[in-house]
Tab-separated table of C-alpha atoms and ligand atoms in Angstrom:
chain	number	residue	atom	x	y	z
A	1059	UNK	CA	-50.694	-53.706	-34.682
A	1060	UNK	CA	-49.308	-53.172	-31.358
A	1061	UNK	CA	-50.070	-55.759	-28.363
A	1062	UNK	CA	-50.020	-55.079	-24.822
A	1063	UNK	CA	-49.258	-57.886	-22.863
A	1064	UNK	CA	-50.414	-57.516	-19.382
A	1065	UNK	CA	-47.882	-58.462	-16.160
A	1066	UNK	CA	-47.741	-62.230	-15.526
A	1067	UNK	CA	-49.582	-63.353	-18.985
A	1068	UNK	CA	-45.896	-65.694	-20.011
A	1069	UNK	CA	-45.397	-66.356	-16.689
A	1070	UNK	CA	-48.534	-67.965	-15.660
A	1071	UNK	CA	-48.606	-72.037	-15.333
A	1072	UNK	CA	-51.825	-74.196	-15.017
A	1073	UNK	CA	-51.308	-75.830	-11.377
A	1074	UNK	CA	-53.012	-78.562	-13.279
A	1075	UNK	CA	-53.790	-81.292	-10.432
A	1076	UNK	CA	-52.801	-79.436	-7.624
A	1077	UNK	CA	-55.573	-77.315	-8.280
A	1078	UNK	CA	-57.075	-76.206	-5.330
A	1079	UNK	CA	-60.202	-75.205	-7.362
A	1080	UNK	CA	-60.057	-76.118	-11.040
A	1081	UNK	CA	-62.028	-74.816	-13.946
A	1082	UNK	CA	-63.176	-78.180	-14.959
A	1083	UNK	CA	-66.057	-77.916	-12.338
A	1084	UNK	CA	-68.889	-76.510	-11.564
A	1085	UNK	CA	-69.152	-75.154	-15.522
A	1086	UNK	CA	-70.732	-76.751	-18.831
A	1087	UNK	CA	-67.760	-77.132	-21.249
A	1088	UNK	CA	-68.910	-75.596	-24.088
A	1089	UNK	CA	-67.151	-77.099	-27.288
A	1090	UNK	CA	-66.610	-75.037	-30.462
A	1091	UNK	CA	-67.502	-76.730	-33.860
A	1092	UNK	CA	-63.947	-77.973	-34.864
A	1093	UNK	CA	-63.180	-79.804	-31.859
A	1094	UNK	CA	-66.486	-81.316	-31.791
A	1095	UNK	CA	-66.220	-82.574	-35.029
A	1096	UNK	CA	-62.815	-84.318	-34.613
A	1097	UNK	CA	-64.151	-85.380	-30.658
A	1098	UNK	CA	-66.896	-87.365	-32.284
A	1099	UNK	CA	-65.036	-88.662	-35.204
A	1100	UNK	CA	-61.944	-89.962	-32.811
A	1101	UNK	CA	-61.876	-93.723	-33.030
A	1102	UNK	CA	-61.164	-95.645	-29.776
A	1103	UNK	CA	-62.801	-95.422	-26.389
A	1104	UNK	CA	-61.544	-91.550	-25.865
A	1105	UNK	CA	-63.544	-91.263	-28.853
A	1106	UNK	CA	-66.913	-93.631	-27.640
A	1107	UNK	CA	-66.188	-91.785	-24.208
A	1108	UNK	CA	-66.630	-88.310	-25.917
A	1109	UNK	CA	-69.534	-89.550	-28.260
A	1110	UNK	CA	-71.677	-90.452	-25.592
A	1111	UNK	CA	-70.502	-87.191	-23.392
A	1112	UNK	CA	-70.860	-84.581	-25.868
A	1113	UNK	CA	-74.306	-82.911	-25.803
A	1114	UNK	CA	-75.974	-80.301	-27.772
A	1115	UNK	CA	-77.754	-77.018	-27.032
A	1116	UNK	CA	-81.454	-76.532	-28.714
A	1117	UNK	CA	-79.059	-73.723	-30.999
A	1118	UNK	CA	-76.545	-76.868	-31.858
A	1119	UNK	CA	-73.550	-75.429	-29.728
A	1120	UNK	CA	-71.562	-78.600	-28.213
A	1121	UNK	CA	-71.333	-79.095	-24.614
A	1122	UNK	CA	-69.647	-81.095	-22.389
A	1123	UNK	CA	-72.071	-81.273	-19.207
A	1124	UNK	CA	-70.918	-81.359	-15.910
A	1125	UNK	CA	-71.646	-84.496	-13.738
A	1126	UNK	CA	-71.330	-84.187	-9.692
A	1127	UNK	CA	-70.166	-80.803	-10.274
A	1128	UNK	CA	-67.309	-82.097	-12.584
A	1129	UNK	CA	-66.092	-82.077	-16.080
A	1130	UNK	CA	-67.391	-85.462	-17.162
A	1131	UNK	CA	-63.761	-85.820	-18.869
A	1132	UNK	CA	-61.897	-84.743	-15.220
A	1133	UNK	CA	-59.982	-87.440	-14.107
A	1134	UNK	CA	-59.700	-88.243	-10.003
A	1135	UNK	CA	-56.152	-87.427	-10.008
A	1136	UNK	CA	-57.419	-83.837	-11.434
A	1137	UNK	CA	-56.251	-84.326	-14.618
A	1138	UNK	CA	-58.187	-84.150	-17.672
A	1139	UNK	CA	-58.532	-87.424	-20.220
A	1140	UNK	CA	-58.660	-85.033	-23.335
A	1141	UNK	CA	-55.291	-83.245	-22.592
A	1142	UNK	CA	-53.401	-86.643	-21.308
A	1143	UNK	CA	-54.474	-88.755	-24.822
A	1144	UNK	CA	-54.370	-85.539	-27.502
A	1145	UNK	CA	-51.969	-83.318	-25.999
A	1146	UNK	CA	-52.839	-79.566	-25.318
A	1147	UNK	CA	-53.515	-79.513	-28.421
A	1148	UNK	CA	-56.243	-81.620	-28.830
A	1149	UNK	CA	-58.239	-79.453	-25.983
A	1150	UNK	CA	-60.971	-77.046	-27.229
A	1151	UNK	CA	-60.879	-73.621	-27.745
A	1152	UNK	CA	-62.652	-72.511	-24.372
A	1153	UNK	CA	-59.994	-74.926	-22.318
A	1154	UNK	CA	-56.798	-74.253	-24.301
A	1155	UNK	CA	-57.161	-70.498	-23.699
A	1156	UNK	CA	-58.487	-70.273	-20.286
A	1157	UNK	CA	-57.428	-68.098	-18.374
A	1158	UNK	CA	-56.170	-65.949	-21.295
A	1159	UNK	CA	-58.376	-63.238	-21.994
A	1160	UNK	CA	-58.019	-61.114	-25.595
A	1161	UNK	CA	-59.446	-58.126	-26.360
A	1162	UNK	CA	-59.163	-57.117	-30.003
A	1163	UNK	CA	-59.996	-53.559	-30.816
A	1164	UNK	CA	-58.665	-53.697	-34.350
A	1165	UNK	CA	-55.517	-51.651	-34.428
A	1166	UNK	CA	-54.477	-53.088	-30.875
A	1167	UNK	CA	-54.929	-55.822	-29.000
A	1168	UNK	CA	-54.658	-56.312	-25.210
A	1169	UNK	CA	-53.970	-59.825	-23.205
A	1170	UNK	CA	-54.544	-60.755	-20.360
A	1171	UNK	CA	-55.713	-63.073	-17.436
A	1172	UNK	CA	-58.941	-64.067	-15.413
A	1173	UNK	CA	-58.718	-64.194	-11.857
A	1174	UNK	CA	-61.146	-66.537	-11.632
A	1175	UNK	CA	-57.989	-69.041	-11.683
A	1176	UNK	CA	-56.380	-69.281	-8.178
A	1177	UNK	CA	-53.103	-69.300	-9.827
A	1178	UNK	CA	-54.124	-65.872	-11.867
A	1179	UNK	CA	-55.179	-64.965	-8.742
A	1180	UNK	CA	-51.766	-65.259	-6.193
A	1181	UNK	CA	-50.046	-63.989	-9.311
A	1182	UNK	CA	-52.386	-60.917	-9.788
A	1183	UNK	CA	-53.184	-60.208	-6.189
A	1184	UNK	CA	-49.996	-60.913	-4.419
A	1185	UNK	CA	-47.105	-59.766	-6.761
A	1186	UNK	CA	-46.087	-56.070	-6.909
A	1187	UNK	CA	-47.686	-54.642	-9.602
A	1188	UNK	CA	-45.386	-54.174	-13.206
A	1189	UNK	CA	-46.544	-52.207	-16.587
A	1190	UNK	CA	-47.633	-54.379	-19.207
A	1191	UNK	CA	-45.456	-55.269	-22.394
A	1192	UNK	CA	-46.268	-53.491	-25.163
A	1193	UNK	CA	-44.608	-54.211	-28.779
A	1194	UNK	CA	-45.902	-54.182	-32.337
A	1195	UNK	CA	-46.927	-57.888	-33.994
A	1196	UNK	CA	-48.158	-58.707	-37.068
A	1197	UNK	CA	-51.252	-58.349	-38.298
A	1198	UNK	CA	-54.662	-55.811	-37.220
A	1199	UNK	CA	-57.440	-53.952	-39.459
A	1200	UNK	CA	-59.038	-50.529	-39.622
A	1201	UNK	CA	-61.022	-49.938	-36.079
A	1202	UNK	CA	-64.499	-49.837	-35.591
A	1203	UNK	CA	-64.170	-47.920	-32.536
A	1204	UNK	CA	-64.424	-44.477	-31.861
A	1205	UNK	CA	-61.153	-43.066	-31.887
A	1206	UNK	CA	-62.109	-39.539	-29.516
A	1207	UNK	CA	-63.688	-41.901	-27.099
A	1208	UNK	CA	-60.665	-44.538	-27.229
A	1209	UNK	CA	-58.275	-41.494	-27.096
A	1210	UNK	CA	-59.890	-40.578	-23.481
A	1211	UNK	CA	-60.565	-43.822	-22.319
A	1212	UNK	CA	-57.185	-44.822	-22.761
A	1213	UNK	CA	-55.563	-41.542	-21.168
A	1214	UNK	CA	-58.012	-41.393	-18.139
A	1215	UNK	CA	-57.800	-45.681	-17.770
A	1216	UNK	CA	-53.914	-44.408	-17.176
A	1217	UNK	CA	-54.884	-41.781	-14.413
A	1218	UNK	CA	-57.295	-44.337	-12.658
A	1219	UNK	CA	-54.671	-46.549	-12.156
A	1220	UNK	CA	-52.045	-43.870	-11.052
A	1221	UNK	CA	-54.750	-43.142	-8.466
A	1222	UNK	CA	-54.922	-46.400	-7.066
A	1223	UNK	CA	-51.023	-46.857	-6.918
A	1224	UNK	CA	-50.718	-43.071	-5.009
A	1225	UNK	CA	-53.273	-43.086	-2.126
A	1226	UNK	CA	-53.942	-45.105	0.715
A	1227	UNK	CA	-56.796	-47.673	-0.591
A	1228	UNK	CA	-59.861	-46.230	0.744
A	1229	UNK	CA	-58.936	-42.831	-0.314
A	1230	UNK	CA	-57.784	-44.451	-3.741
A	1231	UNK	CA	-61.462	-45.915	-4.077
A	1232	UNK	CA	-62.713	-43.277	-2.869
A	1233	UNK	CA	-61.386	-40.901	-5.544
A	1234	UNK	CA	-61.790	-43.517	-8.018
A	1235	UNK	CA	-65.011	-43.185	-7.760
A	1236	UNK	CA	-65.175	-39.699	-8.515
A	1237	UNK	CA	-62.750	-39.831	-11.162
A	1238	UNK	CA	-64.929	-42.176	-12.509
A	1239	UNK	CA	-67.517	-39.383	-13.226
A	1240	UNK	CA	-64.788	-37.015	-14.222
A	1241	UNK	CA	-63.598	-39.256	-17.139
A	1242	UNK	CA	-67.477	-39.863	-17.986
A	1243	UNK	CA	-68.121	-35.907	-18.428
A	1244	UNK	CA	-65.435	-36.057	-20.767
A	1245	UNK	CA	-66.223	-39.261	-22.867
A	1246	UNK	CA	-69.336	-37.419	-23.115
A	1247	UNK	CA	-67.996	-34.220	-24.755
A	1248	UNK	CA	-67.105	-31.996	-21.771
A	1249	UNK	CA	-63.928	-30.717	-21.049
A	1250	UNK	CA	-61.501	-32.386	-19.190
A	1251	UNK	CA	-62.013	-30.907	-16.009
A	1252	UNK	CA	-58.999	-30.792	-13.245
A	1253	UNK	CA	-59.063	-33.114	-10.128
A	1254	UNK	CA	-58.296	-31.593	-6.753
A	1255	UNK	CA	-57.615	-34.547	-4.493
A	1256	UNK	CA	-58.566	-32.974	-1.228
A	1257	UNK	CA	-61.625	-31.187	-2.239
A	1258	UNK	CA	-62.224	-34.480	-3.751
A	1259	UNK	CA	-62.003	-36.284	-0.749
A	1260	UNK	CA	-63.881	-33.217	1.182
A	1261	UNK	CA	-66.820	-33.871	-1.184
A	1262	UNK	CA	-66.525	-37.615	-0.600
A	1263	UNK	CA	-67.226	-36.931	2.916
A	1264	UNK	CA	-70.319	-34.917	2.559
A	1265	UNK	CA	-71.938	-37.401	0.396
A	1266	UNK	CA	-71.148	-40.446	1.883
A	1267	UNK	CA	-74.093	-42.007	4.077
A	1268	UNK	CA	-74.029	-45.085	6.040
A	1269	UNK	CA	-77.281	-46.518	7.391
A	1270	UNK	CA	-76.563	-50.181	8.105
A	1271	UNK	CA	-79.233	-51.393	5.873
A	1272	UNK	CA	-78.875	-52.838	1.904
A	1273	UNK	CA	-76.112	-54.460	2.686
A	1274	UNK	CA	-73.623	-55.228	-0.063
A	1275	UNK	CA	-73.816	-58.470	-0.174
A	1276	UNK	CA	-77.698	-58.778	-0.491
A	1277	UNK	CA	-77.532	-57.550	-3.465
A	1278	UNK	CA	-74.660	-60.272	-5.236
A	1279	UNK	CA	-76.823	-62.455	-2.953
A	1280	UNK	CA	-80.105	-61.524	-5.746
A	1281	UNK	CA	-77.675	-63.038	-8.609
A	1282	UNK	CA	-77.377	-66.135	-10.150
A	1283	UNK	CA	-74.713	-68.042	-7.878
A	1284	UNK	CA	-73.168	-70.906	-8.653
A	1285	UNK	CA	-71.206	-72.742	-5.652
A	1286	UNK	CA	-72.738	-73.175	-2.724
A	1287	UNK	CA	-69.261	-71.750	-1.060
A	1288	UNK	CA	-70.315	-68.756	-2.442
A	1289	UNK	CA	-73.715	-68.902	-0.883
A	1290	UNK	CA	-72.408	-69.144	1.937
A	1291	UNK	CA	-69.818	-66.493	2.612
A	1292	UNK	CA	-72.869	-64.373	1.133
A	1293	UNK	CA	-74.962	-65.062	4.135
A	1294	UNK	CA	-72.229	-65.560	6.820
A	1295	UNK	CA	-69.741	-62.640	5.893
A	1296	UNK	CA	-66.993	-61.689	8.547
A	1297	UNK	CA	-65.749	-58.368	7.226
A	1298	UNK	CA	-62.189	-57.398	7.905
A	1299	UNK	CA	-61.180	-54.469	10.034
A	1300	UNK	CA	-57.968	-53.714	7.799
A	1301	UNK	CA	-57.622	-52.925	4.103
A	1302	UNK	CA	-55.498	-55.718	2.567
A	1303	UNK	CA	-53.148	-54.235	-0.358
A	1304	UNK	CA	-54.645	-57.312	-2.757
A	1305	UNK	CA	-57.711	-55.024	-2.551
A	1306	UNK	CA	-55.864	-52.726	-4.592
A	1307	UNK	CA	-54.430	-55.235	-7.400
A	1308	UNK	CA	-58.275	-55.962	-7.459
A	1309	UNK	CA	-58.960	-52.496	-7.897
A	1310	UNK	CA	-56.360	-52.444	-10.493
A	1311	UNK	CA	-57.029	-55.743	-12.333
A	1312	UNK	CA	-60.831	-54.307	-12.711
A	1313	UNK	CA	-59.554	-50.984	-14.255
A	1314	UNK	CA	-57.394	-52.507	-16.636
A	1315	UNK	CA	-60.255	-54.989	-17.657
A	1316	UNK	CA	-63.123	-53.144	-17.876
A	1317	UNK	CA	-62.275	-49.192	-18.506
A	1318	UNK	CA	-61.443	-49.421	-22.088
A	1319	UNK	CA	-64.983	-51.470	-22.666
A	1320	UNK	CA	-67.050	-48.285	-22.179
A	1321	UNK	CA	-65.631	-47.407	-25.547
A	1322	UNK	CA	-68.783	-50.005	-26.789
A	1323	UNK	CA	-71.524	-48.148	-25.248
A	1324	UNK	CA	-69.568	-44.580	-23.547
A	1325	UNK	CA	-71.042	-46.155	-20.294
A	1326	UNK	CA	-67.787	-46.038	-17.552
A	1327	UNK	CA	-69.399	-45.104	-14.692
A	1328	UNK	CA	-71.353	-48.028	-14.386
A	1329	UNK	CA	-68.092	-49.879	-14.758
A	1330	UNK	CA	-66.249	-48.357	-12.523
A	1331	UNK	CA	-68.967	-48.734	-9.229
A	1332	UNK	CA	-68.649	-52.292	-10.326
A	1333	UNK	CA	-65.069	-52.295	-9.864
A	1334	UNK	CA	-65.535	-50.018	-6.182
A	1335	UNK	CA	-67.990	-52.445	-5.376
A	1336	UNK	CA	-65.991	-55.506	-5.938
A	1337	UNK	CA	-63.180	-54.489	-3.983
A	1338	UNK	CA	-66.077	-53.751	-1.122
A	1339	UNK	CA	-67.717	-56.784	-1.338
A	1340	UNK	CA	-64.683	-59.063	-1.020
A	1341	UNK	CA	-63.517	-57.083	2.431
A	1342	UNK	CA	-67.348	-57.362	3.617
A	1343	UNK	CA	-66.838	-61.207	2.719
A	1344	UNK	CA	-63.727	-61.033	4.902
A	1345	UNK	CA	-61.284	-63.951	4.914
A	1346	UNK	CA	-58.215	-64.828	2.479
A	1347	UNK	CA	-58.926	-62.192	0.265
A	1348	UNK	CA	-56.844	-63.845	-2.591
A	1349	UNK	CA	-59.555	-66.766	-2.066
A	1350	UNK	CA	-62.620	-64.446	-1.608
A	1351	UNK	CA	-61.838	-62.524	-4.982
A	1352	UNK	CA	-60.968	-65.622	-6.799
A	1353	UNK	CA	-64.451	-66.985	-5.954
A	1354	UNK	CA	-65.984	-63.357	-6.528
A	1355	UNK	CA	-64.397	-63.586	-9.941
A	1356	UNK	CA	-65.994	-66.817	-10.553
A	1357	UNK	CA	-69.200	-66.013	-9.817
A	1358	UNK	CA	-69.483	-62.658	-10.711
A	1359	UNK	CA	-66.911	-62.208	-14.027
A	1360	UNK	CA	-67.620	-65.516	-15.481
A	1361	UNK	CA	-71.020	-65.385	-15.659
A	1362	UNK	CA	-72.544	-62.267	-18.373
A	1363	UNK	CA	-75.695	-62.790	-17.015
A	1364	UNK	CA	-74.634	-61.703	-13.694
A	1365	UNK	CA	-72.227	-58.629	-15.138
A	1366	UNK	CA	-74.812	-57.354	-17.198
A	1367	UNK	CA	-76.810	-57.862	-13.587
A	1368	UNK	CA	-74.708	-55.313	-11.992
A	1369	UNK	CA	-74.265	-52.829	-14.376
A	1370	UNK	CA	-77.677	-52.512	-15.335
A	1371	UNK	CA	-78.192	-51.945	-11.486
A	1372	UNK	CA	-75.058	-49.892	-11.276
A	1373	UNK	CA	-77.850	-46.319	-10.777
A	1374	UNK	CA	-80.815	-47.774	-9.590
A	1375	UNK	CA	-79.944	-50.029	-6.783
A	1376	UNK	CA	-79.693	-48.880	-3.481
A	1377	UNK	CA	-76.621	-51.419	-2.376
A	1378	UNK	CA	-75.238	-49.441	-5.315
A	1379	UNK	CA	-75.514	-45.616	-5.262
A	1380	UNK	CA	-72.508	-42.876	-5.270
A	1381	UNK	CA	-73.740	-42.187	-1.149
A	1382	UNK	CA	-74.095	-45.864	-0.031
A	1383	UNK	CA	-70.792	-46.885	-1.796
A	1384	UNK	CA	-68.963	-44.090	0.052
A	1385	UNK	CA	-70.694	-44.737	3.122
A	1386	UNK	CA	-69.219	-48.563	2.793
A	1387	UNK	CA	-65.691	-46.584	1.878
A	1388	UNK	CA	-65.873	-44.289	4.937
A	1389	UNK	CA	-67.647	-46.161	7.923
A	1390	UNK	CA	-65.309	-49.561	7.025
A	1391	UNK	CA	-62.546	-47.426	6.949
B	3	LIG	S1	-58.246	-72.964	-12.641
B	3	LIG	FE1	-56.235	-72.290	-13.451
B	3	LIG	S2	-54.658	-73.459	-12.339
B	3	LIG	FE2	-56.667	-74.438	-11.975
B	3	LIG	S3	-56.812	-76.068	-13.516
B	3	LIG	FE3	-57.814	-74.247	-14.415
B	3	LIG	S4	-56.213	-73.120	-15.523
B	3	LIG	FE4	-55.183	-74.624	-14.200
């Protein structure tokens, strides 16, 4: 089957104590069935420790619950008791994988990295951008997918992100945007039709409409949050005058993550005004925007609830429409 390795997966390196977030707080742990089973058979006080720790859903899933905010296993000097006694290998699925992400479509398989890490983050956000690895490894099965749909997804994901690299960044949402729409005419058995930049951007014009009121970031302000940092940039944003290029890698990271998933339910546009709308929300939010999408990420992409949130909303709300998004694109511009 062939793999595509995104940019950065190899080179990325848990900061580990130096952490200036960590994912060992603020989250349940949730356990997976193997590793609970040798956690609570481990003799010792790691095991007592983890015996007493462990907890179970009403539906029997293990979890480790946080305590002050904190991985009860989290040590003060930010390292984690499992990992130091065990070895990596003795963490549990959820923690020896994070921040790898996998997405298996049968006959390929693509990896890459959540940016709700601050390391995935400078790496992601900072670096110039570089093509993913791609090479055939063992292994794969006969896809479930749709193969027409996968065909376009795949060919128009490659056009989205050309966009973004070409234009200057609000012309690159911009036409994103609209591209967006393009791609979903075809995924939903119209013709490919040709894309005109200018009379693109002519149309983007026209339909944009700025009115100062549902502000983004009431809207992410209606979802579940989870730090109170959060909270707070969501009620005292200072939105930058400039577009910072790590807008773009954001742009970018969200095309390469989500595009390909409308292959489940042939849904992209929704996907892609989540995208726009990140990229919005974390200029509106204003300060180091490697630190404001790392915490967007966090809140927003690890949390389904929330997703699903945003794309159900993605045509009804009105922080959310085609003209309001523009508007943001245009009047912040
Ligand atoms: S958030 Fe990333 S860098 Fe920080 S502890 Fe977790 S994996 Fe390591």
């Amino acid at each position: 089957m062939k793999q595509i390795k995104s940019a950065f997966y190899d080179e990325f390196r848990c900061l580990a104590g130096a952490c200036p977030d960590s994912c060992c707080q603020e989250w349940d742990v949730q356990v997976d069935a193997v590793s609970a089973r040798r956690y609570l058979s481990l003799p010792g006080s790691l095991g007592d420790s983890l015996r007493q720790k462990l907890k179970q859903y009403e539906d029997g899933q293990y979890f480790l619950e946080i305590t002050d905010r904190r991985c009860p296993m989290w040590r003060t000097d930010g390292l984690c008791e499992i990992q130091s006694q065990l070895g990596e290998e003795g963490l549990c699925t959820v923690c020896h994988e994070f921040p790898r992400l996998r997405h298996d479509y049968g006959d390929f398989v693509e990896l890459g990295l959540e940016l709700s890490c601050p390391e995935v983050a400078r790496l992601i956000l900072t670096a110039p951008p570089r093509p993913a690895a791609v090479r055939e490894v063992p292994g794969g099965e006969e896809p479930e997918y749709d193969r027409e749909a996968m065909g376009i997804l795949l060919r128009s994901r490659a056009k989205a992100l050309d966009i973004l690299e070409k234009y200057p960044l609000p012309q690159a949402l911009t036409l994103l945007l609209l591209f967006g729409y393009r791609a979903q005419e075809e995924l939903d058995g119209g013709e490919a039709a040709p894309c005109d930049p200018e009379s693109e951007l002519a149309l983007a014009r026209q339909v944009a409409q700025f009115t100062g009121k549902e502000p983004l970031e009431e809207f992410y302000q209606e979802l579940e949050i989870l730090t109170l940092r959060w909270e707070n940039l969501l009620h005292n944003p200072a939105p930058r005058q400039d577009w910072p290029e790590e807008l773009r890698r954001l742009a970018m990271y969200g095309v390469e993550r989500y595009w390909l998933q409308a292959v489940s339910d042939y849904d992209l546009v929704c996907r892609v005004k989540m995208i726009v709308a990140s990229c919005l929300l974390v200029r509106r939010l204003g300060g180091n925007p490697v630190e404001t999408a790392q915490l967007y990420s966090k809140e927003i992409e690890n949390s389904a609830e929330n997703v699903e949130a945003i794309l159900d909303a993605a045509y009804t709300h009105p922080a959310l429409t085609d003209r309001h998004l523009l508007g943001l694109i245009t009047s912040l511009k």
